[in-house]
Structures are given as C-alpha cells and as structure tokens.
Short mmCIF file of C-alpha atoms and ligand atoms in Angstrom, two decimals:
data_model
loop_
_atom_site.label_atom_id
_atom_site.label_comp_id
_atom_site.label_asym_id
_atom_site.label_seq_id
_atom_site.Cartn_x
_atom_site.Cartn_y
_atom_site.Cartn_z
CA MET A 29 -31.56 -3.17 25.71
CA ALA A 30 -28.27 -4.31 27.02
CA SER A 31 -25.36 -2.29 26.08
CA LEU A 32 -23.73 -3.65 23.01
CA VAL A 33 -19.69 -3.93 23.36
CA LYS A 34 -17.41 -3.96 20.81
CA SER A 35 -15.89 -7.61 20.06
CA ASP A 36 -12.52 -8.65 21.38
CA SER A 37 -11.06 -8.74 17.80
CA LEU A 38 -12.29 -5.24 16.96
CA ARG A 39 -10.54 -4.03 20.17
CA GLN A 40 -7.34 -6.14 19.61
CA ALA A 41 -7.34 -4.48 16.21
CA GLY A 42 -7.24 -0.95 17.91
CA ALA A 43 -10.83 0.32 17.94
CA GLU A 44 -10.10 1.61 21.27
CA ARG A 45 -8.76 4.69 19.68
CA LEU A 46 -9.05 6.73 16.66
CA ASP A 47 -7.33 5.46 13.61
CA VAL A 48 -4.88 8.01 11.56
CA TRP A 49 -7.59 8.05 8.72
CA SER A 50 -10.33 9.54 11.24
CA ILE A 51 -8.01 12.09 12.72
CA PHE A 52 -6.43 13.39 9.69
CA ASN A 53 -9.94 13.41 7.98
CA PRO A 54 -10.79 16.52 5.94
CA THR A 55 -13.41 17.29 8.49
CA ASN A 56 -10.71 17.74 11.36
CA MET A 57 -8.59 19.98 9.08
CA PRO A 58 -8.62 23.63 8.00
CA LYS A 59 -11.14 24.04 5.29
CA ASP A 60 -8.91 25.23 2.68
CA SER A 61 -5.88 22.87 3.59
CA ILE A 62 -4.11 20.73 0.54
CA ASN A 63 -4.57 17.14 1.23
CA LEU A 64 -1.42 15.20 0.76
CA GLY A 65 -2.51 12.65 3.37
CA GLN A 66 -4.70 9.85 1.74
CA GLY A 67 -3.52 8.07 -1.03
CA PHE A 68 -5.99 8.81 -3.71
CA MET A 69 -5.41 10.59 -6.85
CA SER A 70 -6.84 14.25 -7.75
CA TRP A 71 -7.78 13.03 -11.45
CA ALA A 72 -10.31 10.65 -12.81
CA PRO A 73 -9.62 7.22 -14.55
CA PRO A 74 -8.50 7.64 -18.03
CA ASP A 75 -11.25 8.34 -20.79
CA PHE A 76 -10.95 4.82 -22.58
CA ILE A 77 -11.51 3.12 -19.28
CA LEU A 78 -14.23 5.58 -18.15
CA GLU A 79 -15.86 4.81 -21.84
CA ALA A 80 -15.57 1.12 -21.01
CA ALA A 81 -17.32 1.59 -17.77
CA ASN A 82 -20.34 3.76 -19.16
CA ASP A 83 -20.44 1.18 -22.01
CA ALA A 84 -20.53 -1.88 -19.72
CA ILE A 85 -23.42 -0.38 -17.64
CA SER A 86 -25.56 0.73 -20.70
CA ASN A 87 -25.20 -2.08 -22.86
CA ASN A 88 -23.87 -5.19 -21.10
CA VAL A 89 -27.13 -6.41 -19.52
CA MET A 90 -25.46 -9.37 -17.98
CA ALA A 91 -22.76 -7.34 -16.63
CA ASN A 92 -25.28 -5.22 -14.32
CA HIS A 93 -25.91 -8.62 -12.49
CA TYR A 94 -24.18 -11.23 -10.33
CA SER A 95 -20.68 -11.99 -11.83
CA PRO A 96 -18.96 -15.10 -11.44
CA ALA A 97 -17.37 -15.37 -7.75
CA ARG A 98 -14.00 -15.91 -9.41
CA GLY A 99 -14.43 -12.57 -11.48
CA ARG A 100 -15.52 -12.02 -14.91
CA PRO A 101 -14.12 -13.70 -17.73
CA ARG A 102 -12.91 -10.83 -19.54
CA LEU A 103 -11.00 -9.72 -16.68
CA ARG A 104 -9.36 -12.79 -15.43
CA ASN A 105 -8.01 -13.24 -19.40
CA ALA A 106 -6.97 -9.71 -19.58
CA ILE A 107 -5.03 -10.16 -16.27
CA ALA A 108 -3.43 -13.57 -17.45
CA SER A 109 -2.33 -12.02 -20.46
CA HIS A 110 -0.87 -8.92 -18.81
CA TYR A 111 0.98 -10.89 -15.95
CA SER A 112 1.99 -14.06 -17.71
CA LYS A 113 5.14 -12.16 -19.54
CA GLU A 114 6.46 -11.90 -16.08
CA PHE A 115 5.67 -15.48 -14.73
CA THR A 116 7.96 -17.04 -17.38
CA HIS A 117 8.50 -20.14 -14.99
CA LEU A 118 5.13 -21.10 -16.63
CA GLY A 119 6.31 -21.42 -19.71
CA GLN A 120 4.27 -21.28 -22.95
CA LYS A 121 1.07 -21.86 -21.20
CA GLY A 122 1.36 -18.83 -18.86
CA LEU A 123 -1.34 -18.06 -16.01
CA ASP A 124 -4.71 -20.18 -16.40
CA PRO A 125 -7.47 -17.85 -16.06
CA GLU A 126 -9.85 -20.28 -14.86
CA THR A 127 -7.70 -21.77 -11.88
CA GLU A 128 -4.91 -18.93 -11.02
CA ILE A 129 -6.56 -15.88 -10.64
CA LEU A 130 -9.30 -14.39 -8.29
CA VAL A 131 -11.00 -10.92 -8.79
CA THR A 132 -11.76 -9.13 -5.62
CA ALA A 133 -13.10 -6.23 -4.07
CA GLY A 134 -9.64 -4.18 -4.21
CA ALA A 135 -6.60 -5.91 -2.99
CA ASN A 136 -7.86 -5.07 0.67
CA GLU A 137 -10.66 -7.84 0.41
CA GLY A 138 -8.35 -10.01 -1.79
CA MET A 139 -5.91 -9.81 1.27
CA TYR A 140 -8.80 -10.44 3.68
CA ALA A 141 -10.14 -13.50 2.04
CA ALA A 142 -6.64 -15.20 1.80
CA LEU A 143 -5.94 -14.43 5.44
CA LEU A 144 -9.53 -15.84 6.17
CA ALA A 145 -8.62 -19.12 3.99
CA TYR A 146 -5.41 -19.78 5.65
CA LEU A 147 -5.41 -18.26 8.95
CA ASN A 148 -6.45 -20.77 12.12
CA PRO A 149 -6.55 -19.27 15.75
CA GLY A 150 -3.10 -18.24 17.11
CA ASP A 151 -1.37 -18.53 13.88
CA GLU A 152 1.23 -16.02 13.61
CA VAL A 153 1.76 -13.51 10.74
CA ILE A 154 4.95 -11.58 10.14
CA CYS A 155 4.44 -8.13 9.11
CA ILE A 156 7.28 -5.93 7.81
CA GLU A 157 6.94 -2.52 9.46
CA PRO A 158 5.84 0.19 8.46
CA PHE A 159 3.07 -1.76 7.35
CA PHE A 160 -0.37 -0.90 5.30
CA ASP A 161 -2.64 -0.38 8.46
CA GLN A 162 -5.33 -2.80 6.98
CA TYR A 163 -3.12 -5.79 7.70
CA THR A 164 -3.39 -5.72 11.18
CA ALA A 165 -7.05 -6.12 11.13
CA SER A 166 -7.25 -8.49 8.48
CA ILE A 167 -5.00 -10.52 10.63
CA ILE A 168 -6.68 -10.18 13.99
CA PHE A 169 -10.30 -10.60 12.45
CA ASN A 170 -9.48 -13.66 11.19
CA GLY A 171 -7.86 -15.26 14.45
CA GLY A 172 -4.12 -14.83 13.86
CA VAL A 173 -1.72 -12.85 15.54
CA PRO A 174 0.68 -10.13 13.79
CA VAL A 175 4.26 -10.48 14.50
CA TYR A 176 6.21 -7.51 13.61
CA VAL A 177 9.90 -7.11 12.09
CA PRO A 178 10.89 -3.44 11.33
CA LEU A 179 12.51 -2.20 8.24
CA HIS A 180 15.60 -0.24 9.85
CA PRO A 181 15.74 3.53 8.45
CA PRO A 182 18.97 5.35 7.43
CA PRO A 183 20.04 7.83 10.44
CA ALA A 184 17.53 10.50 11.14
CA GLY A 185 18.17 14.15 11.28
CA GLN A 186 20.74 14.40 8.31
CA THR A 187 20.47 17.70 6.60
CA GLY A 188 20.04 17.26 3.15
CA ALA A 189 20.72 13.50 2.86
CA LYS A 190 18.79 11.75 0.19
CA PRO A 191 18.68 8.11 1.34
CA THR A 192 16.88 5.62 -1.22
CA GLY A 193 14.81 2.48 -0.57
CA LYS A 194 18.05 0.55 -0.16
CA ASP A 195 18.78 2.25 2.99
CA TRP A 196 15.74 0.92 4.77
CA ARG A 197 16.94 -2.57 5.60
CA VAL A 198 15.60 -6.00 6.97
CA ASP A 199 17.66 -7.55 9.43
CA PHE A 200 17.04 -10.95 8.37
CA ASP A 201 18.38 -12.24 11.69
CA GLU A 202 15.78 -10.38 13.25
CA LEU A 203 13.32 -11.95 10.73
CA ARG A 204 14.49 -15.64 11.43
CA ALA A 205 14.16 -14.88 15.15
CA ALA A 206 10.79 -14.00 14.78
CA ILE A 207 9.61 -17.40 13.23
CA THR A 208 7.95 -19.88 15.70
CA PRO A 209 6.22 -22.83 14.97
CA LYS A 210 2.93 -20.97 14.81
CA THR A 211 4.16 -18.78 12.03
CA LYS A 212 2.09 -19.32 9.03
CA VAL A 213 2.50 -16.17 6.56
CA ILE A 214 4.81 -13.46 5.65
CA ILE A 215 3.19 -10.33 4.20
CA LEU A 216 5.56 -8.39 1.78
CA ASN A 217 4.78 -5.06 0.14
CA THR A 218 6.91 -4.14 -2.78
CA PRO A 219 6.66 -1.35 -4.05
CA HIS A 220 6.51 -0.46 -0.55
CA ASN A 221 3.92 1.94 0.99
CA PRO A 222 4.85 4.47 2.92
CA VAL A 223 8.84 4.14 2.18
CA GLY A 224 8.71 3.74 -1.49
CA LYS A 225 11.15 0.81 -1.43
CA MET A 226 11.65 -1.79 -3.74
CA PHE A 227 12.99 -5.20 -2.49
CA ASN A 228 15.60 -6.13 -4.68
CA ARG A 229 16.70 -9.66 -5.78
CA SER A 230 19.03 -10.51 -2.91
CA GLU A 231 16.41 -9.43 -0.20
CA LEU A 232 13.57 -11.49 -2.04
CA GLU A 233 15.98 -14.42 -2.10
CA GLN A 234 16.47 -14.30 1.67
CA PHE A 235 12.57 -13.68 2.54
CA ALA A 236 12.25 -16.81 -0.24
CA LYS A 237 14.70 -19.11 1.91
CA VAL A 238 13.10 -18.26 5.20
CA ALA A 239 9.51 -19.03 3.56
CA ILE A 240 10.65 -22.43 2.01
CA ASP A 241 12.77 -23.42 4.99
CA ASN A 242 9.61 -22.71 7.21
CA ASN A 243 7.04 -23.72 4.93
CA LEU A 244 5.22 -20.49 4.84
CA LEU A 245 2.74 -18.96 2.83
CA VAL A 246 3.86 -15.53 1.28
CA LEU A 247 1.15 -12.90 0.43
CA SER A 248 3.01 -10.42 -1.80
CA ASP A 249 1.22 -6.92 -1.76
CA GLU A 250 2.11 -5.65 -5.17
CA VAL A 251 -0.50 -2.70 -5.55
CA TYR A 252 2.08 -0.39 -6.91
CA ASP A 253 3.76 -2.64 -9.47
CA CYS A 254 3.00 -0.01 -12.31
CA LEU A 255 4.35 2.90 -10.29
CA THR A 256 8.28 2.46 -10.31
CA TYR A 257 10.81 4.84 -11.35
CA ASP A 258 14.32 5.61 -12.35
CA GLY A 259 14.60 2.27 -13.98
CA HIS A 260 13.80 0.28 -11.00
CA GLU A 261 13.07 -3.37 -11.86
CA HIS A 262 10.02 -4.68 -10.02
CA ILE A 263 10.70 -8.41 -9.22
CA ARG A 264 7.76 -10.66 -8.00
CA ILE A 265 8.82 -12.92 -5.35
CA ALA A 266 6.56 -15.76 -6.88
CA THR A 267 8.87 -15.75 -9.82
CA LEU A 268 12.07 -17.08 -7.64
CA PRO A 269 12.68 -20.65 -7.32
CA GLY A 270 10.50 -22.58 -5.24
CA MET A 271 7.95 -19.65 -4.48
CA TRP A 272 5.24 -19.93 -6.99
CA GLU A 273 3.82 -22.77 -5.20
CA ARG A 274 3.77 -20.81 -1.71
CA THR A 275 2.98 -16.97 -2.91
CA ILE A 276 -0.28 -15.37 -3.53
CA THR A 277 0.55 -12.09 -5.62
CA VAL A 278 -1.68 -9.09 -4.98
CA GLY A 279 -2.86 -6.67 -7.48
CA SER A 280 -5.04 -3.48 -7.84
CA ALA A 281 -6.97 -1.67 -10.74
CA GLY A 282 -7.35 1.07 -8.22
CA LYS A 283 -3.68 1.99 -8.13
CA SER A 284 -2.84 0.96 -11.65
CA PHE A 285 -5.84 3.00 -13.49
CA ALA A 286 -6.47 5.85 -11.09
CA ALA A 287 -9.68 4.03 -9.67
CA THR A 288 -9.38 3.62 -5.99
CA GLY A 289 -13.21 3.91 -5.52
CA TRP A 290 -13.95 1.02 -8.11
CA ARG A 291 -12.51 -1.41 -5.61
CA ILE A 292 -11.26 -3.83 -8.15
CA GLY A 293 -8.36 -5.98 -7.32
CA TRP A 294 -6.92 -9.52 -7.73
CA LEU A 295 -4.98 -12.25 -6.53
CA ILE A 296 -2.83 -14.47 -8.73
CA ALA A 297 -1.49 -17.92 -7.37
CA PRO A 298 -1.66 -21.45 -8.02
CA PRO A 299 -4.84 -23.31 -8.39
CA GLN A 300 -5.06 -24.84 -4.72
CA LEU A 301 -4.33 -21.29 -3.28
CA ILE A 302 -6.81 -19.73 -5.35
CA GLN A 303 -9.36 -22.13 -4.90
CA THR A 304 -9.26 -21.79 -1.12
CA ALA A 305 -9.16 -18.04 -1.17
CA LEU A 306 -12.32 -18.32 -3.52
CA MET A 307 -14.17 -20.17 -1.14
CA ALA A 308 -13.55 -17.38 1.44
CA SER A 309 -14.30 -14.41 -0.83
CA THR A 310 -17.53 -15.96 -2.20
CA ARG A 311 -18.62 -15.90 1.40
CA ILE A 312 -17.69 -12.41 2.23
CA ILE A 313 -18.77 -10.81 -0.87
CA PHE A 314 -19.85 -13.39 -3.35
CA CYS A 315 -18.81 -11.35 -6.27
CA VAL A 316 -17.35 -8.09 -7.38
CA ASN A 317 -19.38 -5.35 -9.28
CA GLY A 318 -19.62 -6.26 -12.94
CA PRO A 319 -19.20 -2.95 -15.01
CA LEU A 320 -16.06 -2.06 -13.56
CA GLN A 321 -14.69 -5.36 -13.91
CA GLU A 322 -15.25 -5.12 -17.78
CA ALA A 323 -13.89 -1.80 -17.70
CA ALA A 324 -10.47 -2.91 -15.97
CA ALA A 325 -10.36 -5.36 -18.48
CA VAL A 326 -10.61 -3.08 -21.11
CA GLY A 327 -7.63 -1.17 -19.42
CA LEU A 328 -5.31 -4.00 -19.25
CA GLU A 329 -6.04 -5.08 -22.74
CA LEU A 330 -5.27 -1.69 -24.37
CA ALA A 331 -2.64 -0.37 -21.85
CA ASP A 332 0.30 -1.48 -24.17
CA SER A 333 -1.30 -0.10 -27.31
CA LYS A 334 -1.76 3.14 -25.63
CA ASN A 335 1.67 2.91 -23.98
CA PHE A 336 -0.37 3.89 -20.89
CA PHE A 337 1.67 2.58 -18.10
CA GLN A 338 5.03 4.06 -19.49
CA THR A 339 3.15 7.47 -19.76
CA GLN A 340 1.69 7.19 -16.28
CA ARG A 341 5.26 6.41 -14.72
CA LYS A 342 6.61 9.30 -16.44
CA GLU A 343 3.75 11.70 -15.13
CA TYR A 344 4.22 10.22 -11.78
CA ALA A 345 7.89 10.56 -11.79
CA GLU A 346 7.40 14.39 -12.46
CA ARG A 347 4.80 14.73 -9.77
CA ARG A 348 7.72 12.86 -7.18
CA ASP A 349 10.33 15.41 -8.50
CA VAL A 350 7.99 18.47 -7.79
CA LEU A 351 7.42 17.23 -4.24
CA MET A 352 11.01 16.18 -3.77
CA GLU A 353 12.21 19.59 -4.72
CA VAL A 354 9.85 21.23 -1.95
CA PHE A 355 11.87 19.47 0.98
CA ASP A 356 15.14 20.03 -1.21
CA ASN A 357 14.57 23.79 -0.76
CA LEU A 358 13.84 23.16 3.03
CA GLU A 359 16.75 21.03 3.29
CA LEU A 360 14.73 18.31 5.05
CA SER A 361 16.04 14.79 4.21
CA TYR A 362 13.80 12.32 2.79
CA THR A 363 13.76 8.70 1.19
CA ILE A 364 13.69 8.82 -2.75
CA PRO A 365 10.96 6.67 -3.38
CA ASP A 366 11.83 3.88 -6.16
CA GLY A 367 8.18 3.08 -6.59
CA SER A 368 4.57 3.74 -4.87
CA TYR A 369 3.46 7.43 -4.80
CA PHE A 370 4.62 8.34 -1.39
CA LEU A 371 7.38 10.49 -0.12
CA LEU A 372 8.58 9.89 3.61
CA VAL A 373 10.10 13.14 4.95
CA ASP A 374 12.53 13.12 7.95
CA ILE A 375 10.73 15.57 10.30
CA SER A 376 13.19 15.37 13.25
CA ARG A 377 14.56 18.64 12.57
CA ILE A 378 10.89 20.23 12.82
CA VAL A 379 10.57 21.91 16.33
CA LEU A 380 7.17 22.48 17.63
CA PRO A 381 6.24 25.68 19.47
CA GLU A 382 6.19 24.93 23.09
CA ASN A 383 2.76 24.85 24.92
CA TYR A 384 1.20 24.43 21.08
CA ASP A 385 -2.38 23.46 21.84
CA PHE A 386 -2.95 19.86 20.91
CA PRO A 387 -6.07 18.26 21.15
CA ALA A 388 -6.67 15.04 23.22
CA ILE A 389 -6.96 12.72 20.31
CA LEU A 390 -3.18 12.68 19.85
CA ASP A 391 -2.39 12.08 23.44
CA GLY A 392 -0.20 8.94 23.77
CA ARG A 393 0.52 8.99 19.95
CA GLY A 394 3.80 9.38 18.58
CA ARG A 395 5.34 12.88 17.95
CA ASP A 396 4.86 12.71 14.22
CA PHE A 397 1.05 12.91 14.98
CA ARG A 398 1.56 16.24 16.75
CA VAL A 399 4.10 17.34 13.76
CA CYS A 400 1.34 16.17 11.16
CA TRP A 401 -1.32 18.30 13.04
CA PHE A 402 0.78 21.24 13.57
CA ILE A 403 1.51 21.18 9.89
CA ALA A 404 -1.99 20.79 8.87
CA GLN A 405 -3.35 23.48 11.18
CA GLU A 406 -0.56 26.09 10.84
CA VAL A 407 0.46 25.59 7.16
CA GLY A 408 -2.42 24.27 5.67
CA VAL A 409 -0.88 20.84 4.17
CA VAL A 410 -2.23 17.45 5.35
CA ALA A 411 0.26 14.62 5.64
CA ILE A 412 0.04 11.23 7.41
CA PRO A 413 2.05 10.32 10.45
CA PRO A 414 3.59 6.83 9.79
CA SER A 415 3.87 5.60 13.52
CA GLU A 416 0.29 4.32 12.73
CA PHE A 417 2.09 1.75 10.65
CA TYR A 418 4.21 0.34 13.52
CA SER A 419 3.42 -1.74 16.45
CA LYS A 420 3.52 -0.13 19.92
CA ASP A 421 6.86 -1.24 20.51
CA HIS A 422 8.25 0.05 17.19
CA VAL A 423 6.45 3.59 17.41
CA HIS A 424 9.84 5.32 18.06
CA ILE A 425 10.96 4.30 14.34
CA GLY A 426 8.11 5.85 12.62
CA GLU A 427 7.71 9.02 14.64
CA ASN A 428 10.55 10.75 12.91
CA PHE A 429 8.77 10.58 9.63
CA ALA A 430 5.97 12.20 7.97
CA ARG A 431 4.14 10.83 4.51
CA PHE A 432 3.31 13.14 1.74
CA ALA A 433 1.53 11.32 -1.11
CA PHE A 434 2.20 12.70 -4.68
CA CYS A 435 -0.69 11.14 -6.32
CA LYS A 436 -2.03 14.79 -7.02
CA ASP A 437 -1.75 17.14 -9.95
CA PRO A 438 1.76 19.10 -10.11
CA GLU A 439 -0.61 22.72 -9.62
CA THR A 440 -1.51 21.18 -6.23
CA LEU A 441 1.76 19.96 -5.22
CA LYS A 442 3.45 23.41 -6.15
CA ALA A 443 0.89 25.01 -3.95
CA ALA A 444 1.31 22.54 -1.21
CA GLY A 445 5.19 23.37 -1.62
CA ALA A 446 4.67 27.16 -1.36
CA ARG A 447 2.84 26.82 1.92
CA LEU A 448 5.43 24.22 3.31
CA GLN A 449 8.10 26.80 3.09
CA LYS A 450 6.60 28.17 6.16
CA LEU A 451 8.09 25.53 7.96
CA LYS A 452 11.59 26.98 7.58
CA GLN A 453 11.00 28.97 10.89
CA TYR A 454 10.42 25.83 12.90
CA LEU A 455 13.59 24.23 11.55
CA LYS A 456 16.45 23.37 14.10
C1 PLP B 524 0.31 -1.30 0.55
C2 PLP B 524 -1.32 -1.15 -0.02
N1 PLP B 524 -1.99 -2.22 -0.16
C3 PLP B 524 -3.40 -2.52 -0.44
C4 PLP B 524 -3.83 -1.24 -0.58
C5 PLP B 524 -5.43 -1.42 -0.98
O1 PLP B 524 -5.66 -1.45 -2.22
P1 PLP B 524 -6.95 -1.37 -2.91
O2 PLP B 524 -7.36 0.09 -2.98
O3 PLP B 524 -7.06 -2.10 -4.29
O4 PLP B 524 -7.89 -2.24 -1.93
C6 PLP B 524 -3.31 -0.17 -0.54
C7 PLP B 524 -4.08 1.29 -0.40
O5 PLP B 524 -3.71 2.35 0.01
C8 PLP B 524 -1.78 -0.23 -0.28
O6 PLP B 524 -1.07 1.13 0.00
#
C-alpha cells in the first residue's frame, strides 16, 4: 500500500511537531504530579444538572435519538432567555430561539462550523495572541490564513509586580496595519485564555470600528463569560452599535457548568449568520447529543433561582486567591485574572540548572517549555507553556510565562502550592 502522508492543511496547522497537550500529557509527567495544566475542573457538574441528565436519558425517549440540527428547542429557549437580558438592543422581542441560536458540540465545533461557513481559500483571519490553539487549525482546515496580532504584556521579570488584564494591550495601529483586502474575520476572546484579561468598552469599541470600517465578521469567543471576578463587567461586542449584524457570540455549557466533557456549546447571531453556520454544522456533526442538551437547558433555567453563577464566581475567586498567594510567597509576578480560570505567571526569574537533561521533544520550542517541563519533573506540578499560543514570530513574547489552571479544588491548589515553594532555590 502506498504510504499515507498527512494533508497539507494538517501540516500547516502544526502536525509536524507534537502539540503542547501531547507533550504535557499526564502519561509524560511524573505519576504523582498535580495537574494544573489542561483546563478541566476537578469536580463534577452540579447535582441538579446531573439529575436532569439522568432523567433525560432514562425518561425522555426522544432525547436519546437524533435532535434537530439547530439544537433541542428546550435548550435554545433557555439560551434565548438567559442571554436576552444582555442583548437589550433587540428590545422586548429578545433573541429568537428559532433563528438566532445554534447549539454546537462545544464552543470548538461552533467556531469550526462558523469558519467553514464563511471562509474562502486565502481569506485572512485576525487572531489576537496569545490565542486558544484550536483557532489556528480551525482556520487552516477551512482554507483560511491566520494573521497574528499580539497582546503586549507588562514588562517581564518585576519582583512582586501584579499587573492586571488591562496591562496587556492591543496596539490598534498594529491591528489596522494587519488588515488587508483579504481579511474576513477577527477572532476575539474575552474573558481571555490564558491572560484572564477582559476587554473593556473602549478596547471593544476600537475593535468594532475596525470591523465596521473593513466589513469584517467578528467571532467572539466568550466561553468564560460566567467566570468573572472583582466586579469586572463582561461586555459583549455584539451589543455595541453596528455590531449585532456582524458578530457571532460563542458560549459553552462545559465552562459554565463544569461539564467540559459534555461537548455542549452555542452560537448566537442574527438569522442570516446562524443559518449559514447551521448548514456547516449539519454536515460536520448533524446534531449534538440530546440528553445533555436537556440537562444544559435545565442548568440555564434554574441558574438564577439557585444563585448558581454567583456562588460559582465566589468559589472560583477563592481558588484564584489560593493560587495567587502561592506566587506571592515566591515573589513571582503574575497577571491578576479579571476572568477565566488561568493564572499567567512570569517565569523569567526562574533559572534552570545548567546541563539539565531535557527530552528532544522540547527542541526548538520556547524557554517556557523547558521551564514547565522542569517544574513538572522536579516539583511535581504541571503547568502549560503559553508560547504554544503564539505564532513562530512571537514565541519570544510568550516564553516568559507559564499558565496554571485554578479550576481545581482548594486542597489540590494548596498541595500544588506547597510543592511550588521548592522553586525558591531556582530564582534569581
Ligand atoms: C478560549 C476558549 N475557547 C473555546 C474553548 C473550548 O470550549 P468547548 O469545550 O466548549 O469546546 C476553550 C477551552 O479550553 C477555550 O479556552
């Protein structure tokens, strides 16, 4: 048989080298290491949602069969009433569950479907770095070309400094310079993975102006919209003047309800944008699993009466504080996250021992890969090197940081914290 070679799009999307998730996979890590790497929770979804899932599987025959490709009506209705409070520009009518919502297999598939629906070969897509790494493959697989515009970090290496999201800045002249006649889409992510930044109104207005002036679609990844801290206001770019008609807002039940494995997400947009994404999604997955859509619907229906999101925000803020204290004790600087569940720590003060034996899979990768490998092997705590979320030209920006996830119970975070104190001896 002729040997099978990878497709060009797979190669362009980086399949020639191992991705960060494979390198920092638990099987490569010491057996007893504490995993603050990949962003999944160390607890189950809340009981009222689990009960709804069990109930749908056991008692709702139709939910166990193919669902409407658009998503189950109960979930679309629940999404519409949950979000309509914020999409006030739509007035009394609010979001139309029949035409303005598409349920997807997680936010990932929703974004993939939207890019498949709108990209032609050679169309350019602006990604703000650091970016969630699935974006690159979703753009390239659909014929697009990613164009990278970095968030500029606060100065690295400052002892005890505590920047916040607003200290990571987009240079809007740089953004405008990156736009060409081929630019079709801007992907935004707020609250942001891995920085924890939430774009403020003035920043979003500047993005909106660029999108309107250049007739661009905005894919606004807001999967962490329920995870915001210190009273930071989550602003949806779709609600700014002139933006509803050109924005697809992306949500995720996985992030909102601690159910990342359920693969339930959604797109919200005007009918013409949803209709086209629906055509793509129908051909990718046809429909999303039914019982867990029913359960996600119950989650949204009961969230307010159970004060669910408010309580969850408080619990996450406590977990965030546990992790921040760990790095305060080490006097390592980090960005205080306004939202999401990641802490981006400045690792430029960590000095690696000379002649340490790093595996060949780290060759050619940023310094952060070596630091995270060293921390995992010698300290027993797994973090993610964020230079993976930068284009080759901008690896130098990301390699000064390590991403620690705090979607773990406080005991796990405290245990990780105790281990991390070992880093003291490697600080300059
Ligand atoms: C920024 C961002 N967008 C999208 C996703 C994927 O969401 P989902 O699990 O709903 O596909 C993630 C998951 O880590 C993420 O961090």
